[in-house]
Amino acid sequence: MELLYFAQLRETIGHGAETLSLPENIADVAGLIAHLREKGDAYRAAFDDKALIRVAVNQTHVSFDHPLTDRDEVAFFPPMTGG
Amino acid sequence: MKVRVQSQDFDITAEINDLRSGRTDIGAIVTFTGLVRDFHGDHIVRKMTLEHFPGMAEKQLREICQTAEGRWPLQGITVIHRHGPLKPGDQIVLVIALSAHREAAFEAAEFIMDWLKTDAPFWKKEETEQGAEWVAAKESDSQKCKKWQE
């Protein structure tokens, strides 16, 4: 799957995109976040406060219980501040 | 409906003319223009950078406009949002709503801006004398969207 990070999350993690082979035991966005948090201090810091994380799967806003497949594009970002 | 996400500036007069040219059925044009302020609280803002999610930004703006079209009898909508480096005084966003009567145009323009603020993937980073910082989302902006769901 393709992972994208924007704004603070991109800066904290250190890159804006990466490819991940979705482990079979991960069923949803919450599971993916738990998996990413194990990847190191930068990821742990980026995903520290779930209240400040928004997620889009294939460019549609979803909640943390949204199911995932290995073909999905998953984007993580903070609450939006455009306009 | 015209939705554009671009780094270059926009010309509000040209955009209005584009919408109304050759038409005599339009009764009301409401526009909103968002600008970069030179202050944030007590701090002086020197620069702003707008990051966006290419593709999803356009998709979200189109969906918001489609919802507005379903809710009000509109005769045209234009939404332009800029990204990239900006400075105080620069234009950030333009919303134009056209209708036969003013109520629909006023309400649709406000609706589009309220949803754009919370649902369109754009993020502001401000540079003040204290350094560069991402702008925090306001709870009041989320509250404004709830108002439209009542």
Coordinates of C-alpha atoms in Angstrom, one line a residue:
Chain A
M1 CA 0.0 0.0 0.0
E2 CA 1.0 3.6 -0.4
L3 CA 1.3 5.8 2.7
L4 CA 1.2 9.6 2.5
Y5 CA 2.0 12.1 5.2
F6 CA 1.2 15.8 5.2
A7 CA 2.1 19.0 7.2
Q8 CA 3.3 18.2 10.8
L9 CA 3.1 14.5 10.3
R10 CA 5.3 14.7 7.2
E11 CA 7.9 16.8 9.1
T12 CA 7.9 14.7 12.2
I13 CA 8.2 11.4 10.3
G14 CA 10.8 12.9 7.9
H15 CA 9.3 12.0 4.6
G16 CA 6.0 12.4 2.8
A17 CA 5.4 9.1 1.1
E18 CA 6.4 5.4 1.5
T19 CA 5.3 2.0 0.3
L20 CA 4.3 -0.6 2.9
S21 CA 3.4 -4.3 2.5
L22 CA 0.3 -4.5 4.7
P23 CA 0.8 -7.2 7.3
E24 CA -2.1 -9.8 7.2
N25 CA -3.1 -9.3 10.8
I26 CA -3.9 -5.6 10.2
A27 CA -7.6 -5.0 9.4
D28 CA -8.2 -1.3 9.8
V29 CA -6.7 2.2 10.1
A30 CA -6.3 1.9 13.9
G31 CA -4.3 -1.3 13.4
L32 CA -2.1 0.4 10.8
I33 CA -1.4 3.3 13.2
A34 CA -0.5 0.8 16.0
H35 CA 1.9 -0.9 13.5
L36 CA 3.5 2.3 12.3
R37 CA 4.1 3.4 15.9
E38 CA 6.4 0.4 16.3
K39 CA 8.6 1.7 13.5
G40 CA 10.6 4.1 15.7
D41 CA 10.6 7.3 17.7
A42 CA 9.6 9.6 14.8
Y43 CA 6.5 7.6 14.0
R44 CA 5.6 7.3 17.7
A45 CA 5.8 11.1 18.0
A46 CA 3.8 11.7 14.8
F47 CA 1.0 9.3 15.9
D48 CA 1.2 10.3 19.6
D49 CA -2.1 12.2 19.8
K50 CA -4.9 10.5 17.9
A51 CA -7.2 13.5 18.4
L52 CA -4.8 15.4 16.0
I53 CA -4.8 12.8 13.3
R54 CA -7.1 12.7 10.3
V55 CA -7.0 9.9 7.7
A56 CA -8.1 9.6 4.1
V57 CA -8.2 6.2 2.3
N58 CA -8.1 6.6 -1.5
Q59 CA -8.7 10.4 -1.1
T60 CA -11.8 10.0 1.0
H61 CA -12.0 11.0 4.7
V62 CA -12.6 7.9 6.9
S63 CA -12.6 7.0 10.6
F64 CA -10.1 4.8 12.4
D65 CA -12.3 1.7 12.1
H66 CA -12.2 1.9 8.2
P67 CA -11.0 -1.5 6.8
L68 CA -7.8 -1.6 4.7
T69 CA -6.4 -3.7 1.8
D70 CA -2.9 -3.8 0.4
R71 CA -4.0 -1.8 -2.6
D72 CA -5.2 1.2 -0.6
E73 CA -3.6 4.6 -0.6
V74 CA -3.7 5.9 3.0
A75 CA -3.0 9.5 3.9
F76 CA -2.4 10.8 7.4
F77 CA -2.5 14.5 8.3
P78 CA -3.5 16.9 11.0
P79 CA -6.8 18.7 11.2
M80 CA -7.1 21.0 8.1
T81 CA -6.5 24.7 8.2
G82 CA -7.1 26.0 4.7
G83 CA -9.3 28.9 3.7
Chain B
M1 CA -19.0 24.7 -11.2
K2 CA -15.3 25.7 -11.4
V3 CA -12.9 24.4 -8.9
R4 CA -9.2 25.3 -9.1
V5 CA -6.2 24.7 -6.8
Q6 CA -3.2 26.7 -8.0
S7 CA -0.1 28.5 -6.9
Q8 CA -0.7 31.6 -9.0
D9 CA -2.9 34.5 -7.9
F10 CA -6.5 35.1 -9.1
D11 CA -8.4 38.0 -10.5
I12 CA -11.8 38.3 -8.8
T13 CA -13.2 40.6 -11.6
A14 CA -12.2 38.2 -14.3
E15 CA -13.7 35.3 -12.4
I16 CA -17.0 37.2 -11.9
N17 CA -17.2 38.2 -15.6
D18 CA -16.5 34.6 -16.6
L19 CA -19.5 33.4 -14.6
R20 CA -22.0 36.1 -15.7
S21 CA -21.0 36.8 -19.2
G22 CA -23.9 36.5 -21.7
R23 CA -26.5 35.9 -18.9
T24 CA -29.3 38.1 -17.7
D25 CA -31.0 35.6 -15.3
I26 CA -28.6 36.1 -12.4
G27 CA -30.0 38.2 -9.5
A28 CA -27.2 38.0 -7.0
I29 CA -23.4 37.4 -6.8
V30 CA -21.8 36.8 -3.4
T31 CA -18.0 36.6 -3.2
F32 CA -15.7 35.7 -0.3
T33 CA -11.9 36.3 -0.5
G34 CA -9.6 35.0 2.2
L35 CA -6.3 36.9 2.7
V36 CA -3.1 36.3 4.5
R37 CA -3.1 38.5 7.7
D38 CA 0.1 40.0 9.0
F39 CA -0.7 39.0 12.6
H40 CA -1.6 36.0 14.6
G41 CA -2.4 36.9 18.2
D42 CA 0.4 39.1 19.4
H43 CA 2.8 37.9 16.7
I44 CA 3.7 39.4 13.4
V45 CA 3.4 37.1 10.5
R46 CA 6.1 37.5 7.8
K47 CA 5.3 34.6 5.5
M48 CA 2.8 31.8 5.1
T49 CA 3.2 28.5 3.3
L50 CA 0.1 26.5 2.2
E51 CA 0.6 22.8 1.9
H52 CA -2.1 20.7 0.2
F53 CA -2.9 17.1 -0.8
P54 CA -3.0 17.3 -4.7
G55 CA -6.0 15.5 -6.1
M56 CA -7.9 15.1 -2.9
A57 CA -8.0 18.9 -2.4
E58 CA -9.8 19.4 -5.7
K59 CA -12.0 16.3 -5.0
Q60 CA -13.1 17.7 -1.6
L61 CA -13.8 21.1 -3.0
R62 CA -15.9 19.7 -5.8
E63 CA -17.9 17.5 -3.3
I64 CA -18.5 20.6 -1.1
C65 CA -19.8 22.6 -4.1
Q66 CA -22.0 19.7 -5.3
T67 CA -23.6 19.5 -1.8
A68 CA -24.2 23.3 -2.0
E69 CA -25.8 22.9 -5.5
G70 CA -28.1 20.3 -4.0
R71 CA -29.1 22.5 -1.2
W72 CA -29.6 25.9 -2.8
P73 CA -30.9 27.0 -6.3
L74 CA -27.5 28.2 -7.6
Q75 CA -26.7 29.6 -11.0
G76 CA -22.9 29.1 -10.7
I77 CA -20.1 28.5 -8.3
T78 CA -16.4 29.2 -8.5
V79 CA -13.9 28.1 -5.9
I80 CA -10.2 28.9 -6.2
H81 CA -7.7 27.9 -3.5
R82 CA -4.0 28.8 -3.7
H83 CA -1.0 26.8 -2.4
G84 CA 2.7 27.4 -1.9
P85 CA 4.5 30.4 -0.4
L86 CA 2.4 33.5 0.3
K87 CA 3.0 36.8 2.1
P88 CA 0.8 39.1 4.1
G89 CA -1.9 40.7 1.9
D90 CA -1.9 37.9 -0.6
Q91 CA -5.2 36.3 -1.6
I92 CA -5.6 32.7 -0.4
V93 CA -9.1 31.6 -1.4
L94 CA -12.0 32.8 -3.5
V95 CA -15.6 31.6 -3.4
I96 CA -18.2 33.0 -5.8
A97 CA -21.9 31.9 -5.6
L98 CA -24.5 33.0 -8.1
S99 CA -28.3 32.8 -7.7
A100 CA -31.5 34.5 -8.7
H101 CA -31.9 35.7 -5.1
R102 CA -29.5 36.9 -2.5
E103 CA -30.3 34.5 0.3
A104 CA -29.2 31.4 -1.6
A105 CA -26.0 33.1 -2.7
F106 CA -25.1 34.3 0.8
E107 CA -25.8 31.0 2.4
A108 CA -24.1 28.9 -0.2
A109 CA -20.9 31.0 0.0
E110 CA -20.8 30.7 3.8
F111 CA -21.6 27.0 3.6
I112 CA -18.8 26.3 1.1
M113 CA -16.2 28.3 3.2
D114 CA -17.3 26.6 6.5
W115 CA -16.8 23.1 5.0
L116 CA -13.7 24.0 3.1
K117 CA -12.1 25.0 6.4
T118 CA -12.6 21.6 8.0
D119 CA -12.8 19.2 5.1
A120 CA -10.5 20.4 2.3
P121 CA -6.9 19.1 2.8
F122 CA -4.9 22.3 3.1
W123 CA -2.5 23.3 6.0
K124 CA -1.1 26.7 6.8
K125 CA 2.4 27.2 8.2
E126 CA 3.1 30.7 9.5
E127 CA 6.5 32.3 9.9
T128 CA 6.7 34.8 12.8
E129 CA 9.6 36.4 14.7
Q130 CA 9.4 33.2 16.8
G131 CA 10.0 30.9 13.9
A132 CA 7.8 28.8 11.6
E133 CA 4.8 27.1 13.1
W134 CA 1.8 25.1 11.7
V135 CA -1.5 26.8 12.4
A136 CA -3.7 24.8 14.8
A137 CA -7.3 24.1 13.7
K138 CA -9.9 26.0 15.6
E139 CA -12.8 24.2 17.4
S140 CA -15.0 27.2 16.4
D141 CA -14.5 26.1 12.7
S142 CA -15.9 22.7 13.4
Q143 CA -18.8 24.2 15.3
K144 CA -19.7 26.3 12.2
C145 CA -20.1 23.1 10.2
K146 CA -22.3 21.5 12.7
K147 CA -24.7 24.4 12.3
W148 CA -25.4 23.4 8.7
Q149 CA -26.3 19.8 9.9
E150 CA -29.1 21.0 12.3

